[in-house]
mmCIF file of C-alpha atoms in Angstrom:
data_model
loop_
_atom_site.group_PDB
_atom_site.id
_atom_site.type_symbol
_atom_site.label_atom_id
_atom_site.label_comp_id
_atom_site.label_asym_id
_atom_site.label_seq_id
_atom_site.Cartn_x
_atom_site.Cartn_y
_atom_site.Cartn_z
ATOM 1 C CA GLN Z 185 -28.196 40.431 30.581
ATOM 2 C CA SER Z 186 -30.182 41.406 34.048
ATOM 3 C CA VAL Z 187 -33.807 42.837 33.764
ATOM 4 C CA LEU Z 188 -32.402 45.309 36.703
ATOM 5 C CA THR Z 189 -29.606 47.728 35.372
ATOM 6 C CA GLN Z 190 -26.952 48.295 37.451
ATOM 7 C CA PRO Z 191 -23.880 50.084 37.112
ATOM 8 C CA PRO Z 192 -20.508 47.745 36.982
ATOM 9 C CA SER Z 193 -18.825 50.237 39.498
ATOM 10 C CA VAL Z 194 -18.987 52.998 41.738
ATOM 11 C CA SER Z 195 -16.137 54.676 43.933
ATOM 12 C CA ALA Z 196 -15.876 57.380 46.659
ATOM 13 C CA ALA Z 197 -12.864 58.056 49.375
ATOM 14 C CA PRO Z 198 -13.591 57.530 53.072
ATOM 15 C CA GLY Z 199 -15.967 59.924 54.469
ATOM 16 C CA GLN Z 200 -17.895 60.289 51.533
ATOM 17 C CA LYS Z 201 -21.634 59.535 50.240
ATOM 18 C CA VAL Z 202 -21.924 57.472 47.376
ATOM 19 C CA THR Z 203 -25.062 56.365 45.667
ATOM 20 C CA ILE Z 204 -25.758 53.334 43.051
ATOM 21 C CA SER Z 205 -29.050 53.089 40.980
ATOM 22 C CA CYS Z 206 -31.129 50.240 39.745
ATOM 23 C CA SER Z 207 -33.581 50.259 36.734
ATOM 24 C CA GLY Z 208 -35.906 48.938 36.027
ATOM 25 C CA SER Z 209 -39.603 48.930 34.692
ATOM 26 C CA SER Z 210 -43.255 48.957 35.538
ATOM 27 C CA SER Z 211 -43.393 44.829 35.743
ATOM 28 C CA ASN Z 212 -40.694 44.967 38.093
ATOM 29 C CA ILE Z 213 -39.286 48.062 40.375
ATOM 30 C CA GLY Z 214 -42.264 50.062 38.863
ATOM 31 C CA ASN Z 215 -45.536 48.041 41.110
ATOM 32 C CA ASN Z 216 -43.277 46.374 43.684
ATOM 33 C CA TYR Z 217 -41.033 46.704 46.711
ATOM 34 C CA VAL Z 218 -36.861 46.953 46.124
ATOM 35 C CA SER Z 219 -34.304 45.233 48.386
ATOM 36 C CA TRP Z 220 -30.684 45.935 48.232
ATOM 37 C CA TYR Z 221 -27.711 43.409 49.452
ATOM 38 C CA GLN Z 222 -24.031 43.448 50.286
ATOM 39 C CA GLN Z 223 -22.170 40.976 49.712
ATOM 40 C CA LEU Z 224 -18.478 41.796 51.008
ATOM 41 C CA PRO Z 225 -15.427 39.276 49.200
ATOM 42 C CA GLY Z 226 -15.871 35.448 50.085
ATOM 43 C CA THR Z 227 -18.988 35.817 52.122
ATOM 44 C CA ALA Z 228 -23.011 35.700 51.779
ATOM 45 C CA PRO Z 229 -25.098 38.234 50.512
ATOM 46 C CA LYS Z 230 -26.325 40.546 53.573
ATOM 47 C CA LEU Z 231 -29.918 41.950 53.430
ATOM 48 C CA LEU Z 232 -29.226 45.485 53.872
ATOM 49 C CA ILE Z 233 -32.736 47.461 52.636
ATOM 50 C CA TYR Z 234 -36.098 45.638 52.068
ATOM 51 C CA GLU Z 235 -39.343 47.061 50.950
ATOM 52 C CA ASN Z 236 -37.632 50.117 49.320
ATOM 53 C CA ASN Z 237 -36.321 52.230 52.493
ATOM 54 C CA LYS Z 238 -36.807 49.478 55.552
ATOM 55 C CA ARG Z 239 -33.226 48.993 57.393
ATOM 56 C CA PRO Z 240 -33.218 45.418 59.584
ATOM 57 C CA SER Z 241 -32.340 45.610 62.765
ATOM 58 C CA GLY Z 242 -28.471 46.194 62.914
ATOM 59 C CA ILE Z 243 -27.989 47.894 59.630
ATOM 60 C CA PRO Z 244 -26.857 51.575 60.940
ATOM 61 C CA ASP Z 245 -28.420 54.487 58.856
ATOM 62 C CA ARG Z 246 -25.326 55.554 56.814
ATOM 63 C CA PHE Z 247 -27.660 53.198 54.591
ATOM 64 C CA SER Z 248 -30.943 54.524 53.212
ATOM 65 C CA GLY Z 249 -33.318 53.570 49.768
ATOM 66 C CA SER Z 250 -35.529 55.078 47.919
ATOM 67 C CA LYS Z 251 -37.774 54.208 44.632
ATOM 68 C CA SER Z 252 -39.275 56.791 42.577
ATOM 69 C CA GLY Z 253 -41.252 55.087 39.559
ATOM 70 C CA THR Z 254 -38.873 52.390 37.896
ATOM 71 C CA SER Z 255 -35.888 53.152 39.366
ATOM 72 C CA ALA Z 256 -34.537 53.025 42.971
ATOM 73 C CA THR Z 257 -31.139 54.165 44.462
ATOM 74 C CA LEU Z 258 -28.993 52.417 47.407
ATOM 75 C CA GLY Z 259 -27.445 55.719 49.147
ATOM 76 C CA ILE Z 260 -23.948 55.047 51.360
ATOM 77 C CA THR Z 261 -22.725 57.837 53.689
ATOM 78 C CA GLY Z 262 -19.583 58.083 55.728
ATOM 79 C CA LEU Z 263 -18.020 55.236 54.059
ATOM 80 C CA GLN Z 264 -15.759 53.483 55.189
ATOM 81 C CA THR Z 265 -13.204 51.057 54.171
ATOM 82 C CA GLY Z 266 -15.316 48.590 55.052
ATOM 83 C CA ASP Z 267 -18.057 48.760 53.007
ATOM 84 C CA GLU Z 268 -15.608 47.667 50.135
ATOM 85 C CA ALA Z 269 -18.300 45.258 48.465
ATOM 86 C CA ASP Z 270 -20.317 44.258 45.712
ATOM 87 C CA TYR Z 271 -24.106 45.731 46.324
ATOM 88 C CA TYR Z 272 -27.119 44.128 44.540
ATOM 89 C CA CYS Z 273 -30.466 45.257 44.183
ATOM 90 C CA GLY Z 274 -33.598 43.101 43.829
ATOM 91 C CA THR Z 275 -37.438 42.595 43.362
ATOM 92 C CA TRP Z 276 -40.193 40.577 42.413
ATOM 93 C CA ASP Z 277 -41.181 40.823 38.552
ATOM 94 C CA SER Z 278 -45.033 40.434 37.862
ATOM 95 C CA SER Z 279 -44.675 39.280 33.852
ATOM 96 C CA LEU Z 280 -42.114 36.767 35.214
ATOM 97 C CA SER Z 281 -43.482 35.707 38.038
ATOM 98 C CA ALA Z 282 -39.744 35.361 39.204
ATOM 99 C CA VAL Z 283 -37.218 37.553 41.868
ATOM 100 C CA VAL Z 284 -34.685 39.184 39.981
ATOM 101 C CA PHE Z 285 -31.551 40.534 40.842
ATOM 102 C CA GLY Z 286 -29.629 43.743 38.979
ATOM 103 C CA GLY Z 287 -26.163 42.457 37.608
ATOM 104 C CA GLY Z 288 -24.687 44.310 40.875
ATOM 105 C CA THR Z 289 -21.891 47.524 41.513
ATOM 106 C CA LYS Z 290 -18.584 47.103 42.621
ATOM 107 C CA LEU Z 291 -17.567 49.732 45.405
ATOM 108 C CA PRO Z 292 -13.977 50.302 45.959
ATOM 109 C CA VAL Z 293 -13.438 52.527 48.810
ATOM 110 C CA LEU Z 294 -10.370 54.073 47.828
ATOM 111 C CA GLU N 247 -30.645 33.098 66.295
ATOM 112 C CA VAL N 248 -30.985 32.148 62.729
ATOM 113 C CA GLN N 249 -28.978 29.276 61.103
ATOM 114 C CA LEU N 250 -29.289 27.829 57.354
ATOM 115 C CA VAL N 251 -26.943 25.127 56.497
ATOM 116 C CA GLU N 252 -26.779 23.900 53.166
ATOM 117 C CA SER N 253 -24.898 20.631 52.204
ATOM 118 C CA GLY N 254 -24.887 18.145 49.057
ATOM 119 C CA GLY N 255 -22.714 20.099 46.907
ATOM 120 C CA GLY N 256 -19.908 18.384 45.001
ATOM 121 C CA LEU N 257 -18.784 17.638 41.150
ATOM 122 C CA VAL N 258 -20.884 15.727 38.899
ATOM 123 C CA GLN N 259 -21.202 15.207 35.297
ATOM 124 C CA PRO N 260 -23.197 16.891 32.558
ATOM 125 C CA GLY N 261 -26.634 15.193 32.390
ATOM 126 C CA GLY N 262 -25.999 13.937 36.288
ATOM 127 C CA SER N 263 -28.369 14.960 39.181
ATOM 128 C CA LEU N 264 -27.567 16.210 42.793
ATOM 129 C CA ARG N 265 -30.003 16.854 45.682
ATOM 130 C CA LEU N 266 -28.966 18.920 47.640
ATOM 131 C CA SER N 267 -30.409 20.511 51.350
ATOM 132 C CA CYS N 268 -30.849 23.040 53.623
ATOM 133 C CA ALA N 269 -31.306 22.315 57.482
ATOM 134 C CA ALA N 270 -32.648 25.444 59.630
ATOM 135 C CA SER N 271 -33.103 26.476 62.910
ATOM 136 C CA GLY N 272 -33.433 29.264 64.808
ATOM 137 C CA PHE N 273 -36.842 30.878 63.597
ATOM 138 C CA THR N 274 -40.179 28.809 63.201
ATOM 139 C CA PHE N 275 -39.606 27.458 59.472
ATOM 140 C CA ASN N 276 -43.183 26.898 58.829
ATOM 141 C CA ASN N 277 -44.210 30.439 58.721
ATOM 142 C CA TYR N 278 -41.810 31.525 55.881
ATOM 143 C CA TRP N 279 -41.247 30.688 52.172
ATOM 144 C CA MET N 280 -38.115 30.392 51.393
ATOM 145 C CA SER N 281 -35.860 30.182 48.438
ATOM 146 C CA TRP N 282 -32.577 29.418 46.086
ATOM 147 C CA VAL N 283 -30.221 31.342 44.427
ATOM 148 C CA ARG N 284 -26.921 30.837 42.988
ATOM 149 C CA GLN N 285 -24.134 32.269 42.078
ATOM 150 C CA ALA N 286 -21.794 31.237 38.754
ATOM 151 C CA PRO N 287 -18.046 31.567 39.798
ATOM 152 C CA GLY N 288 -17.301 35.429 39.748
ATOM 153 C CA LYS N 289 -20.832 36.241 38.260
ATOM 154 C CA GLY N 290 -23.673 38.147 39.947
ATOM 155 C CA LEU N 291 -26.552 36.229 41.800
ATOM 156 C CA GLU N 292 -29.474 34.419 40.228
ATOM 157 C CA TRP N 293 -32.657 33.586 41.536
ATOM 158 C CA VAL N 294 -33.749 29.717 41.061
ATOM 159 C CA ALA N 295 -36.620 29.069 42.842
ATOM 160 C CA ASN N 296 -38.793 29.314 46.050
ATOM 161 C CA ILE N 297 -41.798 27.449 47.327
ATOM 162 C CA LYS N 298 -44.182 28.283 49.887
ATOM 163 C CA GLN N 299 -44.950 27.785 54.028
ATOM 164 C CA ASP N 300 -47.163 24.922 52.919
ATOM 165 C CA GLY N 301 -45.615 23.815 49.580
ATOM 166 C CA SER N 302 -48.634 24.887 47.974
ATOM 167 C CA GLU N 303 -46.769 27.624 45.465
ATOM 168 C CA LYS N 304 -43.623 26.875 43.998
ATOM 169 C CA TYR N 305 -41.625 29.305 41.328
ATOM 170 C CA TYR N 306 -38.282 28.953 39.292
ATOM 171 C CA VAL N 307 -36.148 30.545 37.083
ATOM 172 C CA ASP N 308 -36.814 29.424 33.368
ATOM 173 C CA SER N 309 -33.424 28.048 32.896
ATOM 174 C CA VAL N 310 -34.472 25.821 35.626
ATOM 175 C CA LYS N 311 -38.137 24.510 34.706
ATOM 176 C CA GLY N 312 -38.483 20.968 34.086
ATOM 177 C CA ARG N 313 -35.072 20.112 35.816
ATOM 178 C CA PHE N 314 -34.885 21.096 39.062
ATOM 179 C CA THR N 315 -37.433 20.764 41.895
ATOM 180 C CA ILE N 316 -37.831 22.598 45.102
ATOM 181 C CA SER N 317 -39.532 20.996 48.153
ATOM 182 C CA ARG N 318 -39.676 21.436 51.887
ATOM 183 C CA ASP N 319 -40.316 19.073 54.556
ATOM 184 C CA ASN N 320 -41.770 21.269 57.522
ATOM 185 C CA ALA N 321 -41.195 18.488 60.341
ATOM 186 C CA LYS N 322 -38.028 18.488 59.784
ATOM 187 C CA ASN N 323 -36.964 22.263 59.159
ATOM 188 C CA SER N 324 -35.884 21.338 55.818
ATOM 189 C CA LEU N 325 -35.298 22.369 52.483
ATOM 190 C CA TYR N 326 -34.587 20.880 48.878
ATOM 191 C CA LEU N 327 -33.523 21.774 45.506
ATOM 192 C CA ARG N 328 -33.490 18.124 43.266
ATOM 193 C CA MET N 329 -31.308 19.236 39.902
ATOM 194 C CA ASN N 330 -31.293 17.313 37.150
ATOM 195 C CA SER N 331 -29.640 17.012 33.931
ATOM 196 C CA LEU N 332 -27.387 19.230 35.225
ATOM 197 C CA ARG N 333 -25.736 21.754 32.526
ATOM 198 C CA ALA N 334 -21.757 23.305 32.705
ATOM 199 C CA GLU N 335 -23.566 26.394 33.417
ATOM 200 C CA ASP N 336 -25.567 25.661 36.420
ATOM 201 C CA THR N 337 -22.181 25.516 38.339
ATOM 202 C CA ALA N 338 -22.522 27.970 41.553
ATOM 203 C CA VAL N 339 -22.927 28.482 44.687
ATOM 204 C CA TYR N 340 -26.386 27.670 45.807
ATOM 205 C CA TYR N 341 -27.629 29.209 48.463
ATOM 206 C CA CYS N 342 -30.052 28.767 50.528
ATOM 207 C CA ALA N 343 -32.122 31.760 51.832
ATOM 208 C CA ARG N 344 -35.314 32.960 53.983
ATOM 209 C CA SER N 345 -37.248 34.838 51.812
ATOM 210 C CA GLY N 346 -40.495 37.203 53.660
ATOM 211 C CA SER N 347 -43.645 35.594 55.722
ATOM 212 C CA TYR N 348 -46.178 37.461 53.214
ATOM 213 C CA PHE N 349 -44.376 37.628 50.098
ATOM 214 C CA PRO N 350 -41.192 35.872 48.480
ATOM 215 C CA ASP N 351 -39.772 39.027 47.588
ATOM 216 C CA TYR N 352 -36.965 39.571 49.563
ATOM 217 C CA PHE N 353 -34.180 37.297 51.522
ATOM 218 C CA ASP N 354 -33.185 38.383 55.390
ATOM 219 C CA TYR N 355 -31.091 35.625 55.857
ATOM 220 C CA TRP N 356 -28.572 33.586 53.878
ATOM 221 C CA GLY N 357 -26.816 30.281 54.317
ATOM 222 C CA GLN N 358 -22.893 29.714 53.603
ATOM 223 C CA GLY N 359 -23.924 28.593 50.192
ATOM 224 C CA THR N 360 -22.548 24.922 48.757
ATOM 225 C CA LEU N 361 -20.547 24.711 45.582
ATOM 226 C CA ALA N 362 -21.681 22.338 42.310
ATOM 227 C CA THR N 363 -19.941 21.422 39.812
ATOM 228 C CA VAL N 364 -20.915 20.331 36.689
ATOM 229 C CA SER N 365 -18.003 18.819 34.383
ATOM 230 C CA SER N 366 -16.825 16.218 33.132
#
């Protein structure tokens, strides 16, 4: 069981918008920054969002992040077949003194 | 260009040991926290350990405390993970990852991973 809760899968068609939720508690999301990662099949994870809503250089603005209370959301607009991947949220948990991840969300682009 | 290259994975029997290494290049290594993150076959990401720039602070996931030791050699731009008393559930791809300068709450660069398999 992951400390952070994500839906196992979401789906959408090319060109559409999708959101992926990540739910935690006051010891993690509620008081710390959230990051999001994309893992394409057979590759290492890649940072998409850090500090709740910041995009690293090279990440298109189709990807966005937000946080409210003890939950966070990743938004992807203008879906492309190349966005088919697993997506993970992560944050620091102050009670555990540990980085924690969500269980991951699989996104097929149908 | 930031590069992280892991090595040292392989097949080991339960109860055995492995030492993973990560060679870093393309950035000032001693300016960043560094971490190990693992992924069991077909499973999600699990953070394993991280270490502060000067090695003065180290944190571990509960399941590896007392068995794994993270260390770094800033002169060699290298990160290590010594894994003892290995169990079948430690079987995973182990990624070396760069964390932030101020706090290790995200990972902006990842290596390609090295597979550690614990089996008799």
